PDB file of C-alpha atoms in Angstrom:
ATOM      1  CA  MET K 799     -45.899 139.500  39.942  1.00  0.00           C
ATOM      2  CA  SER K 800     -48.503 141.911  41.275  1.00  0.00           C
ATOM      3  CA  GLU K 801     -47.633 144.344  44.067  1.00  0.00           C
ATOM      4  CA  ALA K 802     -50.082 142.598  46.419  1.00  0.00           C
ATOM      5  CA  THR K 803     -48.481 139.223  45.722  1.00  0.00           C
ATOM      6  CA  ALA K 804     -44.998 140.649  46.323  1.00  0.00           C
ATOM      7  CA  ASP K 805     -46.149 142.063  49.690  1.00  0.00           C
ATOM      8  CA  ILE K 806     -47.329 138.697  50.979  1.00  0.00           C
ATOM      9  CA  GLN K 807     -44.579 136.572  49.457  1.00  0.00           C
ATOM     10  CA  PRO K 808     -42.477 136.478  52.669  1.00  0.00           C
ATOM     11  CA  LEU K 809     -45.574 135.408  54.625  1.00  0.00           C
ATOM     12  CA  VAL K 810     -46.309 132.593  52.177  1.00  0.00           C
ATOM     13  CA  ILE K 811     -42.681 131.433  52.257  1.00  0.00           C
ATOM     14  CA  ALA K 812     -42.751 131.425  56.082  1.00  0.00           C
ATOM     15  CA  ALA K 813     -45.978 129.376  56.009  1.00  0.00           C
ATOM     16  CA  ILE K 814     -44.447 126.880  53.567  1.00  0.00           C
ATOM     17  CA  ASN K 815     -41.355 126.552  55.776  1.00  0.00           C
ATOM     18  CA  ALA K 816     -43.513 126.089  58.864  1.00  0.00           C
ATOM     19  CA  THR K 817     -45.576 123.402  57.125  1.00  0.00           C
ATOM     20  CA  GLY K 818     -42.695 121.427  55.667  1.00  0.00           C
ATOM     21  CA  PRO K 819     -42.918 118.965  52.807  1.00  0.00           C
ATOM     22  CA  ARG K 820     -45.955 116.913  51.936  1.00  0.00           C
ATOM     23  CA  LYS K 821     -46.428 114.067  54.389  1.00  0.00           C
ATOM     24  CA  VAL K 822     -45.694 110.511  53.332  1.00  0.00           C
ATOM     25  CA  ASP K 823     -47.445 107.719  55.201  1.00  0.00           C
ATOM     26  CA  GLU K 824     -46.717 104.021  55.124  1.00  0.00           C
ATOM     27  CA  VAL K 825     -49.842 101.966  54.515  1.00  0.00           C
ATOM     28  CA  GLU K 826     -49.562  98.270  55.346  1.00  0.00           C
ATOM     29  CA  ASP K 827     -51.621  95.757  53.420  1.00  0.00           C
ATOM     30  CA  GLY K 828     -50.670  92.328  54.658  1.00  0.00           C
ATOM     31  CA  ASP K 829     -46.985  91.852  53.854  1.00  0.00           C
ATOM     32  CA  GLU K 830     -46.827  94.853  51.541  1.00  0.00           C
ATOM     33  CA  VAL K 831     -46.058  98.415  52.566  1.00  0.00           C
ATOM     34  CA  THR K 832     -47.079 101.232  50.255  1.00  0.00           C
ATOM     35  CA  LEU K 833     -45.951 104.831  50.558  1.00  0.00           C
ATOM     36  CA  VAL K 834     -48.827 107.265  50.152  1.00  0.00           C
ATOM     37  CA  GLU K 835     -48.063 110.945  49.651  1.00  0.00           C
ATOM     38  CA  GLU K 836     -50.368 113.584  51.104  1.00  0.00           C
ATOM     39  CA  THR K 837     -52.579 115.161  48.495  1.00  0.00           C
ATOM     40  CA  GLU K 838     -51.658 118.605  47.243  1.00  0.00           C
ATOM     41  CA  GLU K 839     -55.047 119.852  48.419  1.00  0.00           C
ATOM     42  CA  ASN K 840     -54.386 118.743  52.015  1.00  0.00           C
ATOM     43  CA  TRP K 841     -50.861 120.179  51.970  1.00  0.00           C
ATOM     44  CA  VAL K 842     -52.080 123.541  50.607  1.00  0.00           C
ATOM     45  CA  GLY K 843     -54.738 123.530  53.335  1.00  0.00           C
ATOM     46  CA  ARG K 844     -52.016 123.107  55.984  1.00  0.00           C
ATOM     47  CA  VAL K 845     -49.937 125.893  54.382  1.00  0.00           C
ATOM     48  CA  SER K 846     -53.026 128.148  54.386  1.00  0.00           C
ATOM     49  CA  GLU K 847     -53.668 127.437  58.079  1.00  0.00           C
ATOM     50  CA  ASN K 848     -50.073 128.312  58.932  1.00  0.00           C
ATOM     51  CA  ALA K 849     -50.298 131.498  56.812  1.00  0.00           C
ATOM     52  CA  ARG K 850     -53.422 132.559  58.721  1.00  0.00           C
ATOM     53  CA  LEU K 851     -51.713 131.841  62.034  1.00  0.00           C
ATOM     54  CA  ILE K 852     -48.572 133.788  61.082  1.00  0.00           C
ATOM     55  CA  TYR K 853     -50.622 136.713  59.728  1.00  0.00           C
ATOM     56  CA  SER K 854     -52.744 136.886  62.885  1.00  0.00           C
ATOM     57  CA  LEU K 855     -49.655 136.746  65.118  1.00  0.00           C
ATOM     58  CA  ILE K 856     -48.014 139.593  63.182  1.00  0.00           C
ATOM     59  CA  ASN K 857     -51.093 141.806  63.027  1.00  0.00           C
ATOM     60  CA  ASP K 858     -52.329 141.544  66.614  1.00  0.00           C
ATOM     61  CA  ASP K 859     -50.731 144.111  68.933  1.00  0.00           C
ATOM     62  CA  GLN K 860     -51.641 141.874  71.888  1.00  0.00           C
ATOM     63  CA  SER K 861     -49.953 138.830  70.353  1.00  0.00           C
ATOM     64  CA  PRO K 862     -47.270 137.358  72.627  1.00  0.00           C
ATOM     65  CA  VAL K 863     -45.020 137.106  69.570  1.00  0.00           C
ATOM     66  CA  VAL K 864     -45.386 140.804  68.692  1.00  0.00           C
ATOM     67  CA  LYS K 865     -44.813 141.777  72.317  1.00  0.00           C
ATOM     68  CA  ALA K 866     -41.706 139.567  72.576  1.00  0.00           C
ATOM     69  CA  VAL K 867     -40.162 140.968  69.411  1.00  0.00           C
ATOM     70  CA  GLY K 868     -41.010 144.535  70.474  1.00  0.00           C
ATOM     71  CA  ARG K 869     -39.376 144.079  73.866  1.00  0.00           C
ATOM     72  CA  LEU K 870     -36.336 142.449  72.293  1.00  0.00           C
ATOM     73  CA  SER K 871     -35.912 145.330  69.831  1.00  0.00           C
ATOM     74  CA  GLU K 872     -35.937 147.820  72.749  1.00  0.00           C
ATOM     75  CA  ALA K 873     -33.699 145.750  75.030  1.00  0.00           C
ATOM     76  CA  VAL K 874     -30.362 146.905  76.389  1.00  0.00           C
ATOM     77  CA  LYS K 875     -27.573 144.430  75.597  1.00  0.00           C
ATOM     78  CA  TYR K 876     -24.523 143.774  77.748  1.00  0.00           C
ATOM     79  CA  VAL K 877     -22.095 141.000  78.653  1.00  0.00           C
ATOM     80  CA  ALA K 878     -22.277 139.258  82.024  1.00  0.00           C
ATOM     81  CA  ASN K 879     -21.538 135.986  83.796  1.00  0.00           C
ATOM     82  CA  VAL K 880     -24.512 134.024  85.124  1.00  0.00           C
ATOM     83  CA  VAL K 881     -24.011 133.422  88.850  1.00  0.00           C
ATOM     84  CA  GLU K 882     -27.330 132.113  90.177  1.00  0.00           C
ATOM     85  CA  VAL K 883     -30.945 131.478  89.198  1.00  0.00           C
ATOM     86  CA  LYS K 884     -33.605 131.049  91.860  1.00  0.00           C
ATOM     87  CA  LYS K 885     -37.369 131.232  92.028  1.00  0.00           C
ATOM     88  CA  GLU K 886     -38.909 134.323  93.605  1.00  0.00           C
ATOM     89  CA  LYS K 887     -42.048 132.897  95.197  1.00  0.00           C
ATOM     90  CA  SER K 888     -43.710 136.265  95.778  1.00  0.00           C
ATOM     91  CA  SER K 889     -43.789 137.061  92.054  1.00  0.00           C
ATOM     92  CA  ASN K 890     -43.706 133.581  90.477  1.00  0.00           C
ATOM     93  CA  ARG K 891     -40.628 134.601  88.487  1.00  0.00           C
ATOM     94  CA  ALA K 892     -36.990 133.581  88.439  1.00  0.00           C
ATOM     95  CA  LEU K 893     -34.344 135.963  89.744  1.00  0.00           C
ATOM     96  CA  VAL K 894     -31.146 135.744  87.721  1.00  0.00           C
ATOM     97  CA  THR K 895     -28.007 137.051  89.430  1.00  0.00           C
ATOM     98  CA  LEU K 896     -25.364 138.313  87.031  1.00  0.00           C
ATOM     99  CA  GLU K 897     -21.781 139.405  87.450  1.00  0.00           C
ATOM    100  CA  THR K 898     -21.040 142.431  85.265  1.00  0.00           C
ATOM    101  CA  LYS K 899     -18.210 144.836  84.710  1.00  0.00           C
ATOM    102  CA  PRO K 900     -18.119 147.262  87.660  1.00  0.00           C
ATOM    103  CA  SER K 901     -19.326 150.754  86.780  1.00  0.00           C
ATOM    104  CA  LYS K 902     -20.294 154.007  88.491  1.00  0.00           C
ATOM    105  CA  LYS K 903     -23.937 152.895  88.617  1.00  0.00           C
ATOM    106  CA  ASN K 904     -22.990 149.379  89.662  1.00  0.00           C
ATOM    107  CA  PRO K 905     -19.631 149.442  91.513  1.00  0.00           C
ATOM    108  CA  GLU K 906     -20.000 145.880  92.851  1.00  0.00           C
ATOM    109  CA  GLY K 907     -20.555 144.451  89.373  1.00  0.00           C
ATOM    110  CA  LYS K 908     -23.669 142.498  90.423  1.00  0.00           C
ATOM    111  CA  GLU K 909     -27.090 142.806  88.860  1.00  0.00           C
ATOM    112  CA  THR K 910     -30.336 140.932  89.269  1.00  0.00           C
ATOM    113  CA  VAL K 911     -32.857 140.585  86.466  1.00  0.00           C
ATOM    114  CA  ARG K 912     -36.213 138.850  86.509  1.00  0.00           C
ATOM    115  CA  THR K 913     -37.818 136.553  83.992  1.00  0.00           C
ATOM    116  CA  ASP K 914     -41.432 136.969  83.007  1.00  0.00           C
ATOM    117  CA  ARG K 915     -43.887 135.313  85.370  1.00  0.00           C
ATOM    118  CA  PHE K 916     -43.872 131.527  85.062  1.00  0.00           C
ATOM    119  CA  ASP K 917     -47.584 131.575  84.202  1.00  0.00           C
ATOM    120  CA  ASP K 918     -46.838 134.106  81.437  1.00  0.00           C
ATOM    121  CA  GLY K 919     -44.066 132.264  79.587  1.00  0.00           C
ATOM    122  CA  GLY K 920     -41.127 132.902  81.927  1.00  0.00           C
ATOM    123  CA  ARG K 921     -40.344 129.292  82.798  1.00  0.00           C
ATOM    124  CA  PRO K 922     -38.384 128.489  79.574  1.00  0.00           C
ATOM    125  CA  MET K 923     -36.209 131.614  80.036  1.00  0.00           C
ATOM    126  CA  ALA K 924     -35.525 130.621  83.648  1.00  0.00           C
ATOM    127  CA  SER K 925     -34.527 127.151  82.495  1.00  0.00           C
ATOM    128  CA  LYS K 926     -32.275 128.601  79.786  1.00  0.00           C
ATOM    129  CA  ALA K 927     -30.608 130.943  82.293  1.00  0.00           C
ATOM    130  CA  ARG K 928     -30.145 128.067  84.769  1.00  0.00           C
ATOM    131  CA  SER K 929     -28.378 126.040  82.064  1.00  0.00           C
ATOM    132  CA  LEU K 930     -25.949 128.965  81.621  1.00  0.00           C
ATOM    133  CA  ILE K 931     -24.771 129.251  85.243  1.00  0.00           C
ATOM    134  CA  GLY K 932     -20.996 129.669  85.145  1.00  0.00           C
ATOM    135  CA  ARG K 933     -21.106 130.912  81.539  1.00  0.00           C
ATOM    136  CA  ARG K 934     -20.416 134.294  79.945  1.00  0.00           C
ATOM    137  CA  VAL K 935     -23.564 135.535  78.222  1.00  0.00           C
ATOM    138  CA  LEU K 936     -25.009 138.356  76.190  1.00  0.00           C
ATOM    139  CA  VAL K 937     -27.967 139.661  78.188  1.00  0.00           C
ATOM    140  CA  PHE K 938     -31.001 141.337  76.596  1.00  0.00           C
ATOM    141  CA  LYS K 939     -32.657 143.372  79.366  1.00  0.00           C
ATOM    142  CA  TYR K 940     -35.963 145.219  79.008  1.00  0.00           C
ATOM    143  CA  MET K 941     -37.093 147.809  81.524  1.00  0.00           C
ATOM    144  CA  GLU K 942     -40.740 147.268  82.447  1.00  0.00           C
ATOM    145  CA  SER K 943     -42.794 149.665  84.543  1.00  0.00           C
ATOM    146  CA  ALA K 944     -44.846 148.284  87.419  1.00  0.00           C
ATOM    147  CA  THR K 945     -48.564 148.123  86.679  1.00  0.00           C
ATOM    148  CA  ASP K 946     -49.544 149.134  90.232  1.00  0.00           C
ATOM    149  CA  GLY K 947     -48.848 152.832  89.642  1.00  0.00           C
ATOM    150  CA  SER K 948     -45.878 152.851  92.022  1.00  0.00           C
ATOM    151  CA  GLY K 949     -43.529 154.218  89.364  1.00  0.00           C
ATOM    152  CA  ARG K 950     -41.065 151.366  89.924  1.00  0.00           C
ATOM    153  CA  ASP K 951     -39.218 149.794  87.023  1.00  0.00           C
ATOM    154  CA  PHE K 952     -38.157 146.175  86.791  1.00  0.00           C
ATOM    155  CA  ARG K 953     -35.289 144.660  84.810  1.00  0.00           C
ATOM    156  CA  ILE K 954     -36.753 141.834  82.712  1.00  0.00           C
ATOM    157  CA  LEU K 955     -34.576 139.237  80.996  1.00  0.00           C
ATOM    158  CA  VAL K 956     -35.982 138.875  77.479  1.00  0.00           C
ATOM    159  CA  ASP K 957     -33.141 136.837  75.981  1.00  0.00           C
ATOM    160  CA  ILE K 958     -29.735 135.452  76.862  1.00  0.00           C
ATOM    161  CA  LYS K 959     -27.057 134.063  74.538  1.00  0.00           C
ATOM    162  CA  ASP K 960     -24.139 131.828  75.513  1.00  0.00           C
ATOM    163  CA  LEU K 961     -20.703 133.388  74.843  1.00  0.00           C
ATOM    164  CA  GLY K 962     -18.558 130.648  76.370  1.00  0.00           C
ATOM    165  CA  GLU K 963     -16.829 130.091  79.688  1.00  0.00           C
ATOM    166  CA  ALA K 964     -17.261 132.767  82.362  1.00  0.00           C
ATOM    167  CA  ARG K 965     -14.246 134.944  82.962  1.00  0.00           C
ATOM    168  CA  GLU K 966     -13.219 137.905  85.094  1.00  0.00           C
ATOM    169  CA  PHE K 967     -14.107 141.445  84.052  1.00  0.00           C
ATOM    170  CA  ASP K 968     -11.288 143.939  83.693  1.00  0.00           C
ATOM    171  CA  GLU K 969     -11.749 146.866  86.058  1.00  0.00           C
TER     172      GLU K 969
END
């Protein structure tokens, strides 16, 4: 296998997985039904399209996928209980209220994080957080600087994983 082929092998495998097997259609002719398998040429064309899509997503710094993975890799992780999720009308985001272990920085053990804007992909995260009210979760929080030059930072919820029933934090 050439070095170039080895470099793109994971991309090709991802494209094959994204495409799935060759399609099989049922063709009815009167009372008879015949199964017709997609041609190899059509299937390879679909794999190629998925490979181009995956490659362009990986190699575009402005890609939402690249941004999401970058933010996730830089996120702070901690355990919390989800208390409330409500829409913040002024920003078109959800505010997620969390109960955390009390600390010097956060003696009350409450924290609020925001989702991305609903018009920028935040709605599914808000829905996921809402489904986890009353649950213990692993929070992935990314600190994002305000774009208005104010120097403010915002806590953005970039992922949340269910850890089971909510429970009290030991002091």
